[in-house]
Short mmCIF file of C-alpha atoms in Angstrom, two decimals:
data_model
loop_
_atom_site.label_atom_id
_atom_site.label_comp_id
_atom_site.label_asym_id
_atom_site.label_seq_id
_atom_site.Cartn_x
_atom_site.Cartn_y
_atom_site.Cartn_z
CA MET A 1 30.37 -18.62 28.46
CA SER A 2 29.00 -21.29 30.11
CA GLY A 3 28.13 -19.72 33.35
CA VAL A 4 25.86 -17.19 31.58
CA LYS A 5 24.00 -19.38 28.97
CA CYS A 6 22.48 -21.44 32.18
CA THR A 7 22.21 -18.31 34.15
CA ASN A 8 19.80 -16.87 31.49
CA LYS A 9 17.98 -20.73 31.31
CA ILE A 10 17.31 -20.17 34.72
CA PHE A 11 16.73 -16.24 34.83
CA THR A 12 14.26 -17.43 31.74
CA VAL A 13 12.33 -20.41 34.17
CA PHE A 14 12.16 -18.56 36.71
CA LEU A 15 10.16 -15.26 34.69
CA VAL A 16 7.71 -18.23 32.99
CA VAL A 17 6.74 -19.34 36.69
CA ALA A 18 6.49 -16.05 37.73
CA LEU A 19 4.05 -15.70 34.56
CA THR A 20 2.51 -19.04 35.53
CA VAL A 21 1.00 -17.56 38.99
CA CYS A 22 -0.02 -13.82 37.76
CA LEU A 23 -1.92 -15.80 34.74
CA THR A 24 -3.47 -18.32 36.78
CA GLY A 25 -3.98 -17.98 39.84
CA CYS A 26 -4.73 -13.76 40.39
CA SER A 27 -6.98 -14.47 38.07
CA SER A 28 -8.71 -18.23 38.97
CA ASP A 29 -12.19 -16.36 40.11
CA VAL A 30 -13.34 -14.15 37.60
CA GLU A 31 -14.51 -15.25 33.72
CA VAL A 32 -14.08 -13.93 30.84
CA LYS A 33 -17.46 -13.80 28.57
CA ASN A 34 -16.34 -13.87 25.28
CA PRO A 35 -12.25 -13.42 25.92
CA TYR A 36 -10.88 -11.00 22.36
CA SER A 37 -8.60 -13.38 20.99
CA VAL A 38 -5.69 -10.82 19.86
CA TYR A 39 -3.51 -12.74 17.34
CA GLU A 40 -6.77 -14.78 15.78
CA ASP A 41 -8.66 -11.46 15.18
CA SER A 42 -5.62 -9.01 13.98
CA TYR A 43 -5.08 -12.36 11.62
CA SER A 44 -8.55 -12.70 9.85
CA LEU A 45 -8.61 -8.28 8.97
CA GLY A 46 -4.73 -8.60 7.75
CA LEU A 47 -3.83 -6.12 9.99
CA ILE A 48 -0.10 -9.09 11.12
CA LEU A 49 2.43 -9.67 8.03
CA ASN A 50 1.74 -12.12 6.22
CA ALA A 51 -2.30 -12.50 7.12
CA PRO A 52 -4.42 -13.56 3.50
CA LYS A 53 -5.02 -10.49 2.21
CA SER A 54 -8.40 -12.18 0.92
CA ASN A 55 -10.00 -11.89 5.08
CA SER A 56 -9.60 -8.45 5.41
CA ASN A 57 -13.08 -7.45 5.48
CA LEU A 58 -11.67 -3.56 5.46
CA MET A 59 -12.97 -0.76 3.59
CA SER A 60 -9.98 -0.30 1.42
CA SER A 61 -10.55 -3.72 -0.41
CA SER A 62 -13.02 -2.49 -1.89
CA ILE A 63 -11.58 2.14 -2.99
CA CYS A 64 -8.68 3.58 -4.56
CA VAL A 65 -5.64 3.24 -2.10
CA THR A 66 -3.06 6.26 -2.01
CA ASN A 67 -0.24 7.45 0.00
CA GLY A 68 -1.38 11.22 -1.05
CA GLU A 69 2.18 11.12 -3.95
CA ASP A 70 1.74 12.80 -7.47
CA TYR A 71 1.52 10.66 -9.95
CA LEU A 72 2.18 11.21 -14.06
CA THR A 73 2.34 15.09 -12.66
CA ASP A 74 5.02 14.48 -15.29
CA GLN A 75 3.57 13.51 -18.10
CA VAL A 76 0.34 16.65 -18.38
CA ASP A 77 0.18 20.62 -17.92
CA SER A 78 -0.35 19.28 -14.36
CA SER A 79 0.46 23.20 -13.81
CA VAL A 80 -2.84 24.96 -14.62
CA ALA A 81 -5.17 23.73 -11.02
CA GLY A 82 -4.25 22.40 -7.59
CA GLY A 83 -4.88 18.87 -7.95
CA ALA A 84 -6.17 16.78 -9.43
CA GLY A 85 -6.78 12.42 -10.26
CA VAL A 86 -8.20 9.76 -12.29
CA PHE A 87 -9.60 6.89 -10.07
CA ASN A 88 -10.26 3.58 -11.96
CA MET A 89 -13.22 2.02 -9.61
CA ASP A 90 -13.47 -0.77 -11.38
CA THR A 91 -9.51 -1.66 -10.81
CA ARG A 92 -9.49 -0.33 -7.25
CA GLU A 93 -6.10 1.83 -8.37
CA VAL A 94 -5.46 5.56 -8.49
CA LEU A 95 -3.78 6.38 -12.38
CA TYR A 96 -3.68 10.31 -11.72
CA ALA A 97 -2.37 12.08 -8.65
CA GLN A 98 -2.45 15.44 -8.68
CA ASN A 99 -1.92 17.03 -4.37
CA VAL A 100 -4.50 14.47 -3.59
CA LEU A 101 -4.70 14.88 -0.12
CA GLY A 102 -4.07 18.94 0.46
CA LYS A 103 -7.12 21.07 0.89
CA LEU A 104 -8.30 22.35 -1.56
CA TYR A 105 -11.85 24.31 -1.51
CA PRO A 106 -15.16 21.60 -3.74
CA ALA A 107 -17.79 25.29 -4.42
CA SER A 108 -20.23 23.77 -6.33
CA THR A 109 -19.28 20.21 -6.84
CA THR A 110 -20.68 20.09 -2.60
CA LYS A 111 -24.09 19.40 -4.56
CA ILE A 112 -22.63 15.82 -5.10
CA LEU A 113 -23.06 15.06 -1.03
CA THR A 114 -25.84 17.45 -0.93
CA ALA A 115 -27.75 14.98 -3.29
CA TYR A 116 -26.06 11.45 -1.93
CA VAL A 117 -27.26 12.69 1.45
CA ALA A 118 -30.68 14.48 0.07
CA ILE A 119 -31.23 11.27 -1.57
CA LYS A 120 -29.99 8.79 0.93
CA TYR A 121 -32.49 9.92 3.21
CA GLY A 122 -35.38 12.06 1.98
CA ASP A 123 -38.39 10.54 0.08
CA LEU A 124 -37.90 11.99 -4.13
CA GLU A 125 -41.70 12.26 -4.60
CA GLN A 126 -41.77 14.37 -1.23
CA GLN A 127 -42.81 18.46 -2.30
CA ILE A 128 -40.92 21.42 -0.60
CA THR A 129 -42.26 23.99 -0.48
CA VAL A 130 -39.51 26.58 -1.45
CA SER A 131 -38.93 29.46 1.40
CA GLU A 132 -38.32 32.90 1.42
CA ASN A 133 -34.37 31.66 3.01
CA ALA A 134 -33.88 29.33 -0.20
CA CYS A 135 -34.04 32.57 -2.50
CA LYS A 136 -31.88 34.93 -0.80
CA GLN A 137 -29.65 34.19 -3.65
CA ALA A 138 -27.31 37.01 -4.65
CA SER A 139 -27.73 38.67 -7.36
CA ASP A 140 -24.66 36.92 -9.50
CA SER A 141 -25.98 33.46 -8.00
CA SER A 142 -26.18 30.24 -9.86
CA VAL A 143 -29.74 29.76 -8.99
CA CYS A 144 -32.93 28.28 -10.16
CA LYS A 145 -35.21 31.14 -10.30
CA LEU A 146 -37.49 29.43 -7.59
CA ASN A 147 -39.73 32.17 -5.79
CA PRO A 148 -41.06 32.05 -1.94
CA GLY A 149 -43.93 29.76 -2.23
CA ASP A 150 -43.08 27.36 -5.54
CA VAL A 151 -44.03 23.66 -4.68
CA LEU A 152 -41.63 21.25 -6.68
CA THR A 153 -41.02 17.92 -5.68
CA LEU A 154 -37.94 16.62 -4.08
CA ARG A 155 -36.55 15.00 -6.88
CA GLN A 156 -36.89 17.90 -8.99
CA LEU A 157 -34.78 20.08 -6.66
CA LEU A 158 -32.12 17.29 -7.10
CA TYR A 159 -32.74 18.23 -10.96
CA GLY A 160 -31.33 21.97 -10.60
CA LEU A 161 -29.28 21.01 -8.24
CA MET A 162 -27.54 18.77 -9.65
CA LEU A 163 -27.62 20.24 -13.56
CA ARG A 164 -28.55 24.18 -13.60
CA SER A 165 -26.35 24.07 -10.14
CA GLY A 166 -29.30 26.30 -8.38
CA ASN A 167 -27.81 27.47 -4.64
CA ASP A 168 -32.05 27.64 -4.18
CA ALA A 169 -32.48 24.45 -4.59
CA ALA A 170 -29.35 23.14 -1.93
CA VAL A 171 -31.88 25.77 0.02
CA ALA A 172 -34.70 24.38 -0.51
CA ILE A 173 -33.51 20.65 -0.40
CA ALA A 174 -31.15 20.75 3.15
CA GLU A 175 -34.63 22.45 4.82
CA GLY A 176 -36.95 20.51 3.05
CA ILE A 177 -34.45 17.30 4.52
CA SER A 178 -33.46 18.40 7.80
CA GLY A 179 -35.77 21.20 8.97
CA ASP A 180 -33.31 23.77 8.27
CA VAL A 181 -29.87 24.18 6.62
CA ASP A 182 -27.71 24.04 10.17
CA THR A 183 -28.86 20.40 10.52
CA PHE A 184 -28.85 19.60 6.91
CA VAL A 185 -25.47 20.23 7.18
CA ALA A 186 -24.49 18.46 9.94
CA LEU A 187 -25.89 15.67 8.12
CA MET A 188 -23.23 16.20 5.51
CA ASN A 189 -20.91 15.64 6.92
CA GLU A 190 -21.63 13.16 9.58
CA GLU A 191 -22.28 10.97 6.63
CA ALA A 192 -18.56 12.83 4.76
CA ALA A 193 -16.94 10.79 7.53
CA ARG A 194 -18.33 8.17 7.56
CA ILE A 195 -17.40 7.29 4.14
CA GLY A 196 -13.72 8.09 5.03
CA ALA A 197 -13.37 12.10 3.50
CA SER A 198 -11.14 12.43 7.16
CA HIS A 199 -9.37 16.02 5.95
CA SER A 200 -13.07 17.92 4.42
CA HIS A 201 -15.35 20.27 6.42
CA PHE A 202 -18.48 21.52 4.68
CA VAL A 203 -20.62 24.50 6.23
CA THR A 204 -22.63 25.21 3.59
CA PRO A 205 -24.81 22.89 1.22
CA ASN A 206 -24.00 24.78 -1.84
CA GLY A 207 -21.22 25.23 -1.66
CA LEU A 208 -20.42 29.23 -1.94
CA HIS A 209 -17.76 30.05 -0.77
CA ASP A 210 -16.13 29.62 3.35
CA GLU A 211 -12.98 29.69 4.64
CA ASP A 212 -13.36 26.28 6.53
CA HIS A 213 -15.20 24.96 4.06
CA TYR A 214 -13.32 22.45 2.27
CA THR A 215 -12.49 18.22 0.55
CA THR A 216 -9.37 16.77 -1.02
CA ILE A 217 -9.21 16.05 -4.24
CA TYR A 218 -9.07 12.14 -2.50
CA ASP A 219 -11.93 12.23 -0.11
CA MET A 220 -14.87 14.24 -3.48
CA TYR A 221 -12.77 10.42 -5.31
CA LEU A 222 -14.58 8.87 -1.91
CA ILE A 223 -17.75 11.01 -2.13
CA THR A 224 -18.94 10.10 -5.50
CA ASN A 225 -18.08 7.01 -5.48
CA GLU A 226 -20.88 6.05 -2.40
CA ALA A 227 -23.43 8.69 -4.95
CA LEU A 228 -22.41 6.04 -7.39
CA LYS A 229 -24.11 4.03 -5.35
CA TYR A 230 -27.23 5.18 -5.44
CA ASN A 231 -29.45 5.16 -9.32
CA ASP A 232 -31.16 8.11 -8.64
CA PHE A 233 -27.68 9.72 -8.25
CA VAL A 234 -26.01 8.51 -11.69
CA GLU A 235 -29.77 9.27 -13.39
CA ILE A 236 -29.53 12.25 -12.59
CA MET A 237 -26.11 12.59 -12.52
CA GLN A 238 -26.31 12.21 -16.25
CA THR A 239 -28.98 14.02 -17.51
CA SER A 240 -28.43 16.76 -19.95
CA ASN A 241 -31.18 18.99 -20.18
CA TYR A 242 -34.41 18.72 -17.77
CA ASP A 243 -37.66 20.08 -18.07
CA VAL A 244 -39.91 21.20 -14.60
CA TYR A 245 -43.32 21.81 -13.98
CA TYR A 246 -44.29 22.78 -10.76
CA THR A 247 -46.32 25.08 -9.25
CA ASP A 248 -45.99 28.71 -7.32
CA ARG A 249 -47.72 29.73 -3.53
CA ALA A 250 -51.03 30.84 -5.69
CA GLY A 251 -51.26 27.33 -7.22
CA ASN A 252 -50.47 28.54 -10.79
CA ALA A 253 -48.76 25.98 -13.41
CA LYS A 254 -44.53 27.18 -14.08
CA GLN A 255 -42.55 25.29 -16.51
CA GLN A 256 -38.46 25.88 -16.92
CA SER A 257 -35.45 23.98 -18.51
CA TRP A 258 -32.26 23.18 -17.17
CA ALA A 259 -29.21 22.32 -18.38
CA ASN A 260 -26.02 20.26 -17.53
CA THR A 261 -23.54 22.97 -16.88
CA CYS A 262 -20.82 19.58 -17.68
CA GLY A 263 -19.56 20.62 -20.93
CA TYR A 264 -18.97 17.28 -21.65
CA LEU A 265 -23.18 16.40 -21.61
CA SER A 266 -23.73 20.03 -22.84
CA GLY A 267 -21.60 20.04 -26.00
CA GLN A 268 -19.71 22.05 -26.14
CA LYS A 269 -16.54 20.21 -25.01
CA LYS A 270 -15.06 16.07 -26.22
CA ALA A 271 -13.99 13.00 -24.45
CA PRO A 272 -10.68 11.90 -25.43
CA GLU A 273 -11.04 8.62 -27.52
CA GLY A 274 -12.17 5.32 -25.94
CA ILE A 275 -14.17 7.38 -23.29
CA ASN A 276 -16.88 8.73 -22.70
CA VAL A 277 -18.18 10.92 -19.41
CA ILE A 278 -21.77 9.44 -18.38
CA GLY A 279 -21.92 12.34 -15.94
CA GLY A 280 -20.38 15.92 -14.53
CA LYS A 281 -20.90 17.62 -12.02
CA THR A 282 -19.47 21.08 -11.91
CA GLY A 283 -17.88 24.56 -9.81
CA THR A 284 -16.54 27.50 -9.33
CA THR A 285 -16.00 30.28 -7.19
CA PHE A 286 -13.28 32.42 -7.00
CA ASP A 287 -10.50 31.13 -4.66
CA ALA A 288 -11.87 27.86 -5.44
CA GLY A 289 -11.01 28.26 -9.17
CA TYR A 290 -12.85 26.01 -12.33
CA CYS A 291 -14.16 23.16 -10.59
CA LEU A 292 -15.24 20.05 -12.22
CA VAL A 293 -16.10 15.72 -11.09
CA CYS A 294 -16.67 13.48 -13.84
CA TYR A 295 -17.90 10.37 -14.28
CA SER A 296 -17.19 8.25 -16.98
CA VAL A 297 -16.07 4.54 -18.71
CA ASN A 298 -13.73 3.33 -20.74
CA GLU A 299 -14.04 1.06 -23.84
CA ARG A 300 -13.18 -2.39 -21.65
CA ASN A 301 -15.72 -1.02 -19.85
CA GLU A 302 -14.08 -0.11 -17.28
CA HIS A 303 -15.80 3.20 -14.37
CA LEU A 304 -13.47 6.02 -14.15
CA ILE A 305 -14.41 8.76 -11.42
CA SER A 306 -10.99 11.72 -12.86
CA ILE A 307 -11.28 15.21 -10.69
CA VAL A 308 -9.78 18.67 -11.75
CA TYR A 309 -9.77 21.85 -8.84
CA LYS A 310 -9.16 25.35 -9.36
CA ALA A 311 -8.65 24.71 -13.17
CA ASP A 312 -6.63 28.89 -13.82
CA GLY A 313 -9.73 28.64 -16.54
CA ARG A 314 -12.79 26.62 -18.07
CA ALA A 315 -10.27 26.54 -21.86
CA ASN A 316 -7.55 24.56 -18.64
CA LEU A 317 -10.52 22.31 -16.46
CA TYR A 318 -11.17 20.99 -20.01
CA TYR A 319 -7.68 20.77 -21.46
CA LEU A 320 -6.30 19.11 -17.96
CA MET A 321 -8.93 16.88 -17.98
CA ASN A 322 -8.31 16.00 -21.03
CA GLN A 323 -5.09 14.80 -19.96
CA ILE A 324 -5.19 12.86 -17.41
CA LEU A 325 -9.25 10.72 -18.54
CA ALA A 326 -6.44 9.18 -21.16
CA PHE A 327 -4.33 7.98 -18.68
CA GLY A 328 -7.57 6.03 -18.22
CA LYS A 329 -8.23 4.35 -21.25
#
């Protein structure tokens, strides 16, 4: 037994000497500038076990984090929708989770990202002339009834986008910001990736169905959370009705009134006791089902983002939304 210990000691001494020669003798003429300290940097980032979490600057410190597992789905009628989630923006808690990482179609809730990108990169007082292309929408499409040559500000178009859910407004905004839709959509995808919405891909600024246009409950939470950092976005999202005054191609005055399609803001639906829904964005297509993203506050003044995707009907959309919002009280 003593022989084994002795052999190990000799081998260890030899290994230390060899490593010392390699690390010092072979690199004595090389000066390393700004050397990277694995242990210091990893420790400061909180990546090493038992490192102080307060020193971590990771993105997860300011957002809700999920492992993707369902949570409290047995407490509600979760079967009426394809996915849902409730996220407390202040405590960073996931209060309800249902298929939050599964691929789903966002329909017009896409316009939350569209509005965010427009507000971040555009001038809200910029005047935009509506193109022929923007007005080429299906007869059954949700539109603001804009005509080619109409001139509106970006701010006005954003109200049409978020309240009336105008697909024509979405295209007009994209063209006004980036010159064409494809360039704007590329910017949407860049911003989504930067935010951390890594399981999403967008093809249009309005959310009309495309197999390659998808997101997840969690990604939409991240996108909405980022958009809510802008006061202009909050102001628009929480507006129930908006009167818009603009001019047509000939310079004639025009006027419209747009109402918010969210049932909570229109007064058609009532939130659970203890919850005040500040704003919301709806979305509906055949493939996406009925979708809704809400921004709310509870009695403790904690702010919530709640999402229901692929509900099987409008009634069940709000039924499930009320059930899961109750977890936020």
